Short mmCIF file of C-alpha atoms in Angstrom, two decimals:
data_model
loop_
_atom_site.label_atom_id
_atom_site.label_comp_id
_atom_site.label_asym_id
_atom_site.label_seq_id
_atom_site.Cartn_x
_atom_site.Cartn_y
_atom_site.Cartn_z
CA MET G 1 -18.01 19.79 -88.59
CA LEU G 2 -14.83 21.19 -90.08
CA PRO G 3 -11.84 18.94 -89.42
CA GLU G 4 -9.78 21.97 -88.28
CA LEU G 5 -12.40 22.90 -85.69
CA LEU G 6 -12.61 19.31 -84.50
CA GLN G 7 -8.84 19.17 -84.14
CA PHE G 8 -8.95 22.40 -82.16
CA LEU G 9 -11.67 21.15 -79.81
CA GLN G 10 -9.85 17.86 -79.34
CA ALA G 11 -6.67 19.73 -78.41
CA VAL G 12 -8.56 21.92 -75.91
CA LEU G 13 -10.11 18.84 -74.32
CA ASP G 14 -6.74 17.05 -74.11
CA GLY G 15 -5.22 20.19 -72.64
CA LEU G 16 -7.88 20.51 -69.95
CA LEU G 17 -7.40 16.87 -68.91
CA LEU G 18 -3.64 17.39 -68.73
CA GLY G 19 -3.98 20.74 -66.98
CA GLY G 20 -6.13 19.46 -64.11
CA VAL G 21 -3.20 17.31 -63.05
CA TYR G 22 -0.78 20.24 -63.40
CA GLY G 23 -3.11 22.10 -61.07
CA VAL G 24 -3.12 19.50 -58.32
CA ILE G 25 0.66 19.09 -58.51
CA ALA G 26 1.13 22.85 -58.27
CA ILE G 27 -1.40 23.36 -55.44
CA GLY G 28 1.12 21.90 -53.01
CA LEU G 29 3.74 24.46 -54.00
CA THR G 30 1.30 27.31 -53.61
CA LEU G 31 0.04 26.07 -50.22
CA ILE G 32 3.60 25.87 -48.88
CA PHE G 33 4.48 29.31 -50.17
CA GLY G 34 1.25 30.82 -48.87
CA THR G 35 1.71 29.40 -45.37
CA LEU G 36 5.45 29.28 -44.75
CA ASN G 37 6.58 31.89 -47.27
CA VAL G 38 9.16 29.36 -48.48
CA VAL G 39 9.56 28.55 -52.18
CA ASN G 40 10.14 24.82 -52.28
CA PHE G 41 12.27 24.06 -55.32
CA ALA G 42 12.25 20.38 -54.37
CA GLN G 43 8.46 20.24 -54.78
CA ALA G 44 8.50 18.33 -58.09
CA GLU G 45 10.68 15.62 -56.53
CA PHE G 46 7.73 14.75 -54.32
CA THR G 47 5.75 14.11 -57.50
CA MET G 48 8.54 11.74 -58.56
CA ILE G 49 8.41 10.05 -55.14
CA GLY G 50 4.63 9.73 -55.41
CA MET G 51 5.11 8.04 -58.78
CA TYR G 52 7.59 5.54 -57.33
CA VAL G 53 5.30 4.76 -54.39
CA ALA G 54 2.39 4.10 -56.76
CA TRP G 55 4.63 2.07 -59.08
CA PHE G 56 5.90 -0.20 -56.28
CA LEU G 57 2.37 -0.68 -54.95
CA TRP G 58 1.27 -1.72 -58.43
CA HIS G 59 4.35 -3.88 -59.03
CA ALA G 60 4.32 -5.68 -55.67
CA LEU G 61 0.64 -5.80 -54.80
CA GLY G 62 -1.14 -5.11 -58.07
CA ILE G 63 -2.81 -1.99 -56.69
CA ASP G 64 -4.09 0.38 -59.38
CA PRO G 65 -2.06 3.63 -59.34
CA LEU G 66 -5.24 5.68 -58.97
CA LEU G 67 -5.80 3.97 -55.62
CA GLY G 68 -2.11 3.83 -54.85
CA ALA G 69 -2.04 7.62 -55.20
CA VAL G 70 -3.73 7.82 -51.79
CA ILE G 71 -0.72 6.04 -50.29
CA SER G 72 1.49 8.33 -52.37
CA PHE G 73 -0.18 11.25 -50.57
CA ALA G 74 0.49 9.64 -47.18
CA ALA G 75 4.14 9.01 -48.06
CA GLY G 76 4.54 12.54 -49.42
CA PHE G 77 2.90 13.95 -46.31
CA ALA G 78 5.14 12.01 -43.91
CA LEU G 79 8.34 12.78 -45.79
CA GLY G 80 7.38 16.44 -46.23
CA ALA G 81 6.51 16.89 -42.55
CA ALA G 82 9.86 15.34 -41.60
CA VAL G 83 11.70 17.62 -44.04
CA GLU G 84 9.93 20.67 -42.60
CA ALA G 85 10.74 19.81 -39.00
CA SER G 86 14.36 18.89 -39.63
CA LEU G 87 15.52 21.08 -42.54
CA ILE G 88 13.12 23.93 -43.26
CA ARG G 89 12.51 25.08 -39.68
CA PRO G 90 16.15 26.05 -39.04
CA VAL G 91 16.20 28.34 -42.11
CA MET G 92 12.76 29.90 -41.55
CA LYS G 93 14.31 33.03 -40.10
CA SER G 94 17.23 33.09 -42.53
CA THR G 95 17.48 35.01 -45.75
CA GLY G 96 15.63 33.95 -48.87
CA ALA G 97 18.97 32.90 -50.38
CA ALA G 98 19.55 30.34 -47.61
CA GLN G 99 16.09 28.90 -48.20
CA ILE G 100 16.71 28.64 -51.94
CA PHE G 101 20.04 26.88 -51.40
CA LEU G 102 18.38 24.45 -49.03
CA THR G 103 15.44 23.50 -51.25
CA VAL G 104 17.53 23.36 -54.43
CA GLY G 105 20.00 21.15 -52.56
CA LEU G 106 17.15 18.97 -51.37
CA MET G 107 15.98 18.65 -54.96
CA MET G 108 19.39 17.27 -55.98
CA VAL G 109 19.57 14.94 -52.99
CA LEU G 110 16.14 13.47 -53.67
CA GLU G 111 16.80 13.04 -57.38
CA ASN G 112 20.18 11.37 -56.86
CA GLY G 113 18.84 9.40 -53.91
CA ALA G 114 16.23 7.92 -56.24
CA LEU G 115 18.94 7.17 -58.80
CA LEU G 116 20.95 5.36 -56.15
CA LEU G 117 17.99 3.38 -54.85
CA PHE G 118 16.07 2.57 -58.03
CA GLY G 119 18.56 3.00 -60.87
CA SER G 120 17.92 5.04 -63.99
CA ASP G 121 15.33 2.69 -65.53
CA TYR G 122 12.07 4.10 -66.80
CA ARG G 123 9.26 2.20 -65.10
CA SER G 124 5.64 2.20 -66.14
CA VAL G 125 2.51 0.31 -65.22
CA LEU G 126 0.04 -1.76 -67.19
CA THR G 127 -3.60 -1.06 -66.57
CA PRO G 128 -6.67 -2.51 -68.34
CA TYR G 129 -7.82 1.00 -69.34
CA GLN G 130 -4.46 2.18 -70.68
CA THR G 131 -5.56 2.27 -74.33
CA THR G 132 -9.28 2.79 -73.73
CA ALA G 133 -10.93 5.90 -75.09
CA TYR G 134 -14.49 7.14 -74.75
CA ARG G 135 -16.41 8.92 -77.48
CA LEU G 136 -17.78 12.33 -76.67
CA GLY G 137 -19.74 13.19 -79.79
CA PRO G 138 -17.09 13.55 -82.46
CA LEU G 139 -14.28 13.80 -79.88
CA PHE G 140 -12.26 11.16 -78.09
CA VAL G 141 -11.55 11.12 -74.36
CA SER G 142 -8.58 9.01 -73.34
CA ALA G 143 -9.46 6.96 -70.27
CA PRO G 144 -6.20 7.27 -68.28
CA TYR G 145 -6.16 11.05 -68.81
CA LEU G 146 -9.82 11.32 -67.85
CA TYR G 147 -9.35 9.24 -64.69
CA ALA G 148 -6.28 11.23 -63.68
CA PHE G 149 -8.20 14.46 -64.25
CA VAL G 150 -11.16 13.32 -62.14
CA ALA G 151 -8.86 12.07 -59.37
CA ALA G 152 -6.95 15.36 -59.43
CA LEU G 153 -10.14 17.40 -59.13
CA LEU G 154 -11.37 15.15 -56.29
CA GLY G 155 -8.04 15.59 -54.49
CA ALA G 156 -8.06 19.35 -54.96
CA GLY G 157 -11.71 19.54 -53.84
CA LEU G 158 -10.97 17.54 -50.73
CA MET G 159 -8.05 19.79 -49.89
CA TRP G 160 -10.27 22.83 -50.41
CA LEU G 161 -12.83 21.39 -47.99
CA VAL G 162 -10.15 20.73 -45.39
CA MET G 163 -8.77 24.24 -45.81
CA MET G 164 -12.12 26.02 -45.64
CA ARG G 165 -14.19 23.88 -43.30
CA SER G 166 -11.93 22.15 -40.79
CA TRP G 167 -10.19 23.43 -37.68
CA LEU G 168 -6.84 22.41 -39.16
CA GLY G 169 -7.54 24.39 -42.32
CA ARG G 170 -8.61 27.39 -40.28
CA ALA G 171 -5.42 27.17 -38.23
CA ILE G 172 -3.32 26.95 -41.42
CA ARG G 173 -5.01 30.04 -42.87
CA ALA G 174 -4.70 31.93 -39.59
CA THR G 175 -1.00 31.10 -39.38
CA ALA G 176 -0.50 32.14 -42.99
CA GLN G 177 -2.16 35.50 -42.41
CA ASP G 178 -0.68 36.45 -39.05
CA ARG G 179 1.60 34.04 -37.28
CA MET G 180 1.81 36.06 -34.07
CA ALA G 181 -1.97 36.42 -33.72
CA ALA G 182 -2.39 32.69 -34.40
CA GLU G 183 0.14 31.88 -31.69
CA LEU G 184 -1.68 34.22 -29.24
CA SER G 185 -4.89 32.31 -29.99
CA GLY G 186 -3.23 29.13 -28.76
CA ILE G 187 -2.36 27.69 -32.18
CA ASN G 188 0.94 25.82 -32.21
CA THR G 189 2.23 27.39 -35.40
CA ARG G 190 5.24 25.07 -35.60
CA LEU G 191 2.93 22.07 -35.87
CA VAL G 192 0.78 23.99 -38.35
CA HIS G 193 3.84 24.65 -40.53
CA MET G 194 4.71 20.97 -40.39
CA ALA G 195 1.17 19.97 -41.36
CA ALA G 196 0.91 22.54 -44.16
CA PHE G 197 4.25 21.48 -45.64
CA GLY G 198 3.22 17.84 -45.39
CA ILE G 199 -0.14 18.46 -47.09
CA GLY G 200 1.65 20.45 -49.79
CA THR G 201 4.19 17.74 -50.58
CA GLY G 202 1.47 15.11 -50.18
CA MET G 203 -0.68 16.79 -52.87
CA SER G 204 2.24 16.80 -55.31
CA ALA G 205 2.93 13.13 -54.54
CA PHE G 206 -0.75 12.34 -55.05
CA GLY G 207 -0.53 13.99 -58.47
CA GLY G 208 2.43 11.74 -59.23
CA GLY G 209 0.35 8.65 -58.46
CA VAL G 210 -2.58 9.57 -60.67
CA ILE G 211 -0.47 10.32 -63.77
CA LEU G 212 1.39 7.01 -63.62
CA PRO G 213 -1.07 5.15 -65.91
CA TYR G 214 -0.06 7.45 -68.80
CA SER G 215 3.53 8.30 -67.92
CA SER G 216 6.64 6.54 -66.74
CA VAL G 217 8.74 7.17 -63.68
CA SER G 218 12.49 7.62 -63.43
CA PRO G 219 14.65 9.61 -61.02
CA THR G 220 14.45 12.63 -63.33
CA ALA G 221 10.64 12.50 -63.61
CA GLY G 222 10.40 15.53 -61.36
CA ALA G 223 12.43 17.63 -63.78
CA GLN G 224 9.62 17.40 -66.36
CA TYR G 225 7.23 18.97 -63.92
CA VAL G 226 9.34 21.47 -62.01
CA VAL G 227 9.17 24.21 -64.63
CA ILE G 228 5.50 23.62 -65.43
CA MET G 229 4.74 23.66 -61.73
CA PHE G 230 6.32 27.06 -61.19
CA LEU G 231 4.75 28.41 -64.33
CA VAL G 232 1.31 27.25 -63.22
CA VAL G 233 1.71 28.73 -59.76
CA VAL G 234 2.91 32.09 -61.04
CA LEU G 235 0.12 32.13 -63.64
CA GLY G 236 -2.42 31.70 -60.86
CA GLY G 237 -0.72 34.03 -58.40
CA LEU G 238 1.75 32.56 -55.89
CA GLY G 239 -0.09 31.49 -52.75
CA ASN G 240 -3.49 31.22 -54.39
CA ALA G 241 -4.92 27.66 -54.47
CA ALA G 242 -7.85 28.36 -56.82
CA GLY G 243 -5.40 30.24 -59.04
CA ALA G 244 -3.13 27.20 -59.20
CA LEU G 245 -5.96 25.09 -60.53
CA ALA G 246 -6.93 27.73 -63.10
CA GLY G 247 -3.26 28.18 -64.02
CA GLY G 248 -2.89 24.42 -64.43
CA LEU G 249 -5.84 24.23 -66.82
CA ALA G 250 -4.53 27.22 -68.79
CA ALA G 251 -1.03 25.73 -69.06
CA GLY G 252 -2.43 22.38 -70.20
CA VAL G 253 -4.56 23.96 -72.92
CA ILE G 254 -1.75 26.23 -74.16
CA GLN G 255 0.66 23.30 -74.29
CA SER G 256 -1.82 21.14 -76.11
CA LEU G 257 -2.81 23.83 -78.64
CA SER G 258 0.76 24.78 -79.43
CA GLY G 259 1.42 21.11 -80.12
CA LEU G 260 -1.27 21.38 -82.78
CA TYR G 261 0.01 24.46 -84.56
CA ALA G 262 3.74 24.46 -83.87
CA PRO G 263 6.43 21.79 -84.14
CA ILE G 264 6.44 19.51 -81.10
CA GLN G 265 9.80 20.83 -79.88
CA MET G 266 8.29 24.33 -79.74
CA GLN G 267 5.54 23.21 -77.32
CA ASN G 268 7.19 24.58 -74.21
CA LEU G 269 8.53 27.64 -76.02
CA THR G 270 4.99 28.80 -76.77
CA LEU G 271 4.11 28.30 -73.15
CA PHE G 272 7.01 30.41 -71.96
CA VAL G 273 6.46 33.20 -74.44
CA LEU G 274 2.83 33.50 -73.36
CA PHE G 275 3.93 33.24 -69.76
CA LEU G 276 6.35 36.16 -70.10
CA ALA G 277 3.73 38.20 -71.93
CA LEU G 278 1.23 37.54 -69.15
CA LEU G 279 3.69 38.51 -66.45
CA TYR G 280 4.35 41.73 -68.34
CA PHE G 281 0.69 42.69 -68.44
CA ARG G 282 -0.51 41.07 -65.19
CA PRO G 283 2.48 40.79 -62.85
CA ASN G 284 0.32 39.34 -60.06
CA GLY G 285 -0.94 36.43 -62.15
CA LEU G 286 -4.24 35.67 -63.82
CA LEU G 287 -6.38 35.93 -60.69
CA GLY G 288 -4.44 38.76 -59.06
CA GLY G 289 -2.02 38.24 -56.20
CA LYS G 290 -4.45 37.42 -53.41
CA ARG G 291 -3.28 34.80 -50.98
CA ALA G 292 -5.48 31.80 -50.39
CA MET H 1 -3.04 35.08 -10.08
CA LEU H 2 -0.20 36.79 -11.90
CA CYS H 3 3.06 37.40 -10.12
CA ILE H 4 6.06 38.90 -11.87
CA GLU H 5 9.41 39.20 -10.15
CA ASP H 6 12.47 40.97 -11.41
CA LEU H 7 11.54 40.71 -15.07
CA THR H 8 14.27 41.84 -17.45
CA GLY H 9 14.06 41.37 -21.18
CA GLY H 10 13.96 42.75 -24.67
CA TYR H 11 14.39 41.96 -28.32
CA GLY H 12 18.18 41.91 -28.39
CA PRO H 13 21.07 42.30 -25.99
CA ARG H 14 19.83 45.70 -24.76
CA PRO H 15 16.96 45.15 -22.32
CA VAL H 16 13.71 47.06 -22.78
CA LEU H 17 12.46 45.98 -19.37
CA SER H 18 14.69 45.99 -16.29
CA GLY H 19 13.70 44.49 -12.99
CA VAL H 20 9.95 44.85 -13.34
CA SER H 21 7.85 43.30 -10.57
CA LEU H 22 4.10 43.36 -10.25
CA GLU H 23 1.25 41.39 -8.81
CA LEU H 24 -2.30 41.02 -9.99
CA ALA H 25 -5.02 39.43 -7.88
CA GLU H 26 -7.76 37.15 -9.24
CA GLY H 27 -10.46 39.27 -10.90
CA ALA H 28 -8.48 42.48 -10.48
CA ALA H 29 -7.61 45.04 -13.12
CA LEU H 30 -4.38 46.94 -13.56
CA ALA H 31 -3.72 49.85 -15.90
CA VAL H 32 -0.16 50.30 -17.16
CA PHE H 33 0.90 53.81 -18.19
CA GLY H 34 4.05 55.38 -19.41
CA PRO H 35 5.49 57.35 -22.27
CA ASN H 36 6.24 55.72 -25.60
CA THR H 37 9.13 53.25 -25.49
CA ALA H 38 8.71 52.85 -21.72
CA GLY H 39 8.26 49.11 -22.27
CA LYS H 40 4.49 48.79 -21.88
CA THR H 41 4.00 46.60 -24.94
CA SER H 42 7.14 44.60 -24.12
CA LEU H 43 5.70 43.88 -20.67
CA LEU H 44 2.54 42.41 -22.21
CA ARG H 45 4.58 40.50 -24.77
CA ALA H 46 6.75 39.04 -22.02
CA ILE H 47 3.64 37.76 -20.25
CA SER H 48 2.08 36.27 -23.39
CA GLY H 49 5.37 34.76 -24.55
CA GLN H 50 6.24 36.98 -27.50
CA LEU H 51 9.36 38.64 -26.11
CA PRO H 52 12.44 36.71 -27.26
CA HIS H 53 14.89 37.43 -24.43
CA VAL H 54 13.47 37.27 -20.92
CA SER H 55 14.89 36.60 -17.48
CA GLY H 56 13.14 36.70 -14.12
CA ARG H 57 10.03 34.93 -12.92
CA ILE H 58 6.51 35.02 -14.31
CA ARG H 59 4.06 32.92 -12.34
CA PHE H 60 0.52 32.45 -13.49
CA ARG H 61 -1.82 30.80 -10.98
CA GLY H 62 1.19 29.45 -9.15
CA GLU H 63 2.80 27.98 -12.26
CA GLU H 64 6.11 29.25 -13.65
CA ILE H 65 5.35 30.10 -17.30
CA SER H 66 8.40 32.06 -18.47
CA GLY H 67 9.77 29.02 -20.32
CA LEU H 68 6.55 28.20 -22.17
CA PRO H 69 5.87 29.07 -25.82
CA ALA H 70 3.10 31.57 -26.51
CA HIS H 71 0.52 29.01 -27.63
CA ALA H 72 0.96 27.02 -24.42
CA ARG H 73 0.37 30.16 -22.34
CA ALA H 74 -2.80 30.82 -24.31
CA ALA H 75 -3.92 27.28 -23.51
CA LEU H 76 -3.48 28.10 -19.80
CA GLY H 77 -5.93 30.98 -20.15
CA ILE H 78 -3.85 34.03 -21.05
CA ALA H 79 -5.29 35.99 -23.98
CA GLN H 80 -3.79 39.08 -25.55
CA VAL H 81 -5.34 41.72 -27.75
CA PRO H 82 -2.19 42.83 -29.52
CA GLU H 83 -1.25 46.37 -30.37
CA GLY H 84 -2.50 47.14 -33.86
CA ARG H 85 -5.32 44.56 -33.54
CA HIS H 86 -3.80 41.90 -35.85
CA VAL H 87 -7.12 40.49 -37.02
CA PHE H 88 -7.00 37.80 -39.72
CA GLY H 89 -7.89 40.20 -42.53
CA GLY H 90 -8.64 37.55 -45.17
CA MET H 91 -11.13 35.71 -42.99
CA ALA H 92 -14.73 36.50 -42.13
CA VAL H 93 -15.46 38.01 -38.71
CA GLU H 94 -16.99 34.77 -37.46
CA GLU H 95 -13.97 32.75 -38.57
CA ASN H 96 -11.71 35.17 -36.69
CA LEU H 97 -13.73 34.48 -33.55
CA LEU H 98 -13.55 30.72 -34.11
CA CYS H 99 -9.76 30.97 -34.47
CA GLY H 100 -9.74 32.46 -30.98
CA ALA H 101 -11.52 29.34 -29.71
CA TRP H 102 -8.82 27.00 -31.08
CA THR H 103 -7.86 25.68 -27.64
CA ARG H 104 -11.53 24.88 -26.94
CA ARG H 105 -12.39 23.60 -30.41
CA ARG H 106 -14.13 20.50 -29.07
CA GLN H 107 -16.55 22.44 -26.85
CA VAL H 108 -17.15 25.66 -28.75
CA ALA H 109 -20.83 26.38 -29.42
CA GLN H 110 -23.08 28.96 -31.03
CA SER H 111 -23.69 30.45 -27.58
CA ASP H 112 -20.01 31.50 -27.44
CA LEU H 113 -20.46 33.49 -30.63
CA ASP H 114 -23.75 34.91 -29.37
CA GLU H 115 -22.00 36.27 -26.29
CA CYS H 116 -19.59 38.15 -28.53
CA TYR H 117 -22.43 39.51 -30.63
CA HIS H 118 -24.19 40.56 -27.44
CA LEU H 119 -21.09 42.49 -26.36
CA PHE H 120 -20.73 44.14 -29.79
CA PRO H 121 -24.03 43.89 -31.70
CA ARG H 122 -22.51 45.36 -34.83
CA LEU H 123 -20.27 42.29 -35.19
CA ARG H 124 -23.38 40.19 -35.73
CA GLU H 125 -24.28 42.30 -38.76
CA ARG H 126 -20.72 42.01 -40.01
CA ARG H 127 -20.16 38.36 -39.15
CA LEU H 128 -19.75 37.18 -42.76
CA GLN H 129 -17.65 40.14 -43.88
CA MET H 130 -13.90 39.93 -44.27
CA ALA H 131 -12.30 41.32 -41.12
CA GLY H 132 -9.82 43.27 -43.26
CA SER H 133 -12.64 45.31 -44.77
CA LEU H 134 -13.90 46.61 -41.39
CA SER H 135 -13.17 49.98 -39.81
CA GLY H 136 -10.46 50.25 -37.17
CA GLY H 137 -13.00 50.27 -34.36
CA GLU H 138 -14.79 47.22 -35.69
CA GLN H 139 -11.48 45.40 -36.08
CA GLN H 140 -10.72 46.21 -32.45
CA MET H 141 -14.05 44.62 -31.49
CA VAL H 142 -13.09 41.52 -33.49
CA ALA H 143 -9.70 41.38 -31.77
CA ILE H 144 -11.29 41.69 -28.30
CA CYS H 145 -13.90 39.03 -29.04
CA ARG H 146 -11.33 36.70 -30.56
CA ALA H 147 -9.41 36.94 -27.28
CA LEU H 148 -12.58 36.34 -25.26
CA MET H 149 -13.38 33.21 -27.29
CA LEU H 150 -10.40 31.62 -25.55
CA ARG H 151 -12.33 32.04 -22.25
CA PRO H 152 -9.27 33.56 -20.65
CA SER H 153 -8.77 34.10 -16.96
CA LEU H 154 -6.24 36.84 -17.76
CA LEU H 155 -6.84 39.34 -20.56
CA LEU H 156 -3.99 41.53 -21.79
CA LEU H 157 -5.18 44.60 -23.70
CA ASP H 158 -2.60 46.61 -25.60
CA GLU H 159 -3.89 50.11 -26.36
CA PRO H 160 -7.36 49.01 -27.42
CA SER H 161 -8.48 52.61 -28.03
CA HIS H 162 -5.44 53.67 -30.02
CA GLY H 163 -6.40 55.45 -33.22
CA LEU H 164 -10.15 55.09 -32.68
CA ALA H 165 -12.81 57.79 -32.98
CA PRO H 166 -14.05 59.10 -29.59
CA LEU H 167 -17.39 57.35 -29.99
CA MET H 168 -15.61 54.03 -30.64
CA VAL H 169 -13.33 54.56 -27.65
CA ARG H 170 -16.40 54.90 -25.45
CA GLU H 171 -17.92 51.72 -26.87
CA VAL H 172 -14.70 49.75 -26.41
CA HIS H 173 -14.27 51.02 -22.85
CA ALA H 174 -17.89 50.19 -22.05
CA ALA H 175 -17.19 46.65 -23.24
CA ILE H 176 -14.06 46.45 -21.08
CA SER H 177 -16.15 47.50 -18.06
CA ARG H 178 -18.55 44.67 -18.81
CA ILE H 179 -15.70 42.19 -19.24
CA LEU H 180 -14.33 43.25 -15.83
CA LYS H 181 -17.68 42.45 -14.21
CA THR H 182 -17.40 38.83 -15.40
CA GLY H 183 -14.41 38.30 -13.13
CA ILE H 184 -11.69 38.10 -15.79
CA SER H 185 -8.42 39.64 -14.61
CA VAL H 186 -7.32 42.45 -16.91
CA LEU H 187 -4.01 44.12 -17.61
CA LEU H 188 -4.65 47.23 -19.70
CA VAL H 189 -2.04 49.33 -21.47
CA GLU H 190 -3.45 52.68 -22.53
CA GLN H 191 -2.17 55.98 -23.80
CA ASN H 192 -5.38 57.80 -23.00
CA LEU H 193 -6.21 58.01 -19.35
CA PRO H 194 -9.34 55.86 -19.03
CA ALA H 195 -11.47 58.22 -16.96
CA ASP H 196 -14.50 56.18 -17.97
CA LEU H 197 -13.05 52.99 -16.51
CA PRO H 198 -13.52 53.44 -12.75
CA ALA H 199 -13.41 49.66 -12.33
CA ILE H 200 -9.65 49.77 -12.84
CA ARG H 201 -8.40 50.68 -9.42
CA GLU H 202 -4.75 49.77 -9.65
CA GLY H 203 -2.17 51.56 -11.74
CA LEU H 204 1.47 51.19 -12.68
CA LEU H 205 3.72 53.78 -14.27
CA LEU H 206 6.59 52.49 -16.39
CA GLU H 207 9.55 54.68 -17.22
CA GLU H 208 12.48 53.46 -19.33
CA GLY H 209 11.63 49.86 -18.56
CA ARG H 210 11.37 50.31 -14.80
CA VAL H 211 8.42 50.60 -12.46
CA ALA H 212 8.35 54.28 -11.47
CA LEU H 213 5.09 54.19 -9.55
CA ALA H 214 2.61 51.54 -8.51
CA GLY H 215 -0.50 51.63 -6.39
CA PRO H 216 -4.15 52.67 -6.34
CA MET H 217 -5.14 54.79 -9.34
CA ALA H 218 -6.38 57.68 -7.21
CA GLN H 219 -3.00 57.92 -5.54
CA ILE H 220 -1.00 57.60 -8.76
CA THR H 221 -2.89 60.24 -10.68
CA ARG H 222 -2.20 62.73 -7.86
CA ASP H 223 1.52 62.01 -7.82
CA PRO H 224 3.61 64.82 -9.33
CA ARG H 225 5.89 62.27 -11.04
CA PHE H 226 2.92 60.81 -12.85
CA ARG H 227 1.66 64.24 -13.84
CA GLU H 228 5.08 65.16 -15.15
CA ALA H 229 5.82 61.92 -16.98
CA TYR H 230 2.42 61.22 -18.33
CA LEU H 231 0.59 64.48 -18.71
CA GLY H 232 3.69 66.52 -19.36
CA VAL H 233 2.79 69.22 -16.80
#
């Protein structure tokens, strides 16, 4: 096979593996927007928190970050639910501007809180599969990326099952579509908002856990993901969970391909140019603007 | 079963309802009439817990409920079919019905759904369709069945025939007659005089948030004030 074609296929594969994780991180943002109609600018900080949780579990107890990511979810869920009940609920009926100030402020507090608690060191883990790669015909599949991708898809699939098949998921969707009618059906929509926010932040924290084997965590780790996260969610249509996953895969592939053909510092530029072009032609995102 | 005393309330400082009192016996049905903006919908919303500013007493089966949130009132057995239907448009018909059974989610069975499909056979055909894609009349059927899935002892119906074709109105009213036979207490707000609902024997005329007339339907419909206010003659 032509070396150029091989390079291209390798970049697509790398991009897909990267993009699956973008998808699971962004699903939380889209779930929260779809249910509470709040844009959580602090969402990426929960990914950072998930990374720290997984790092400490590995450091103190030797737990593999892929397993630790489950605890990251639990921590992200608990913290998110507490944030919803104490901070988000009072601004639910306020203007969009008040909500933006709150979540942007929360983003700064969480980032600087992490700086205060953990210092500015970059921390990473050592795993036996860190440098392992599998052969797929003429292509290489990096083990930590592959495992993170599989874990991300499992997490997203589990969330989909909960949303579509469980009573809780049904209550979340009912509340998202018509809060008054949900309340009249006996659904405590305050608790539903708390649960939906917690699941949303939990998913982003879970994503933080699974990427730890190939990335390092610092208080500013969230900043790397915040822009990608929003881009992915808008690509897929805000509020659309399947769209977030598709948007994540698309963003990963675009990023990876532009790394192949453009200088490395142009990687994100390509992404944004394509992003703007897409918004121009399809303002509701790739899969339309339907809410999940 | 429902006893309202001196109910005053509204959405802001200006009350929409002033000093409304009414009583509804177990298994009884009451029709509420009145011109637009008389406070009919607000009365239902006050009972189901959707009116933000309320004073006065609302007792349901002896329990004071005016301080409870809407979902807690639903759990006590008060179901409302809201004005404008408010079905969950992005969910299938059957899922809409299941949402109505939230408070009974540990006991709900296929037979509950079958009862709904027996009441409105066309919902069985449509059970996997998105509720948002149905006609207005079909959506009204979904909204009524969703409320029934709660197994309410009090059903609040807010203009269930509004905007429906005459044939649909007849079907919806026939269903209401059947619901009344099961012993559920009903409070019905209607614009159209339900001549085909003889089971509703009690009536109440609201005017500018006050009770203008209350009593047996036969008596109310003969009252000149009712004819003037409601029929405009």
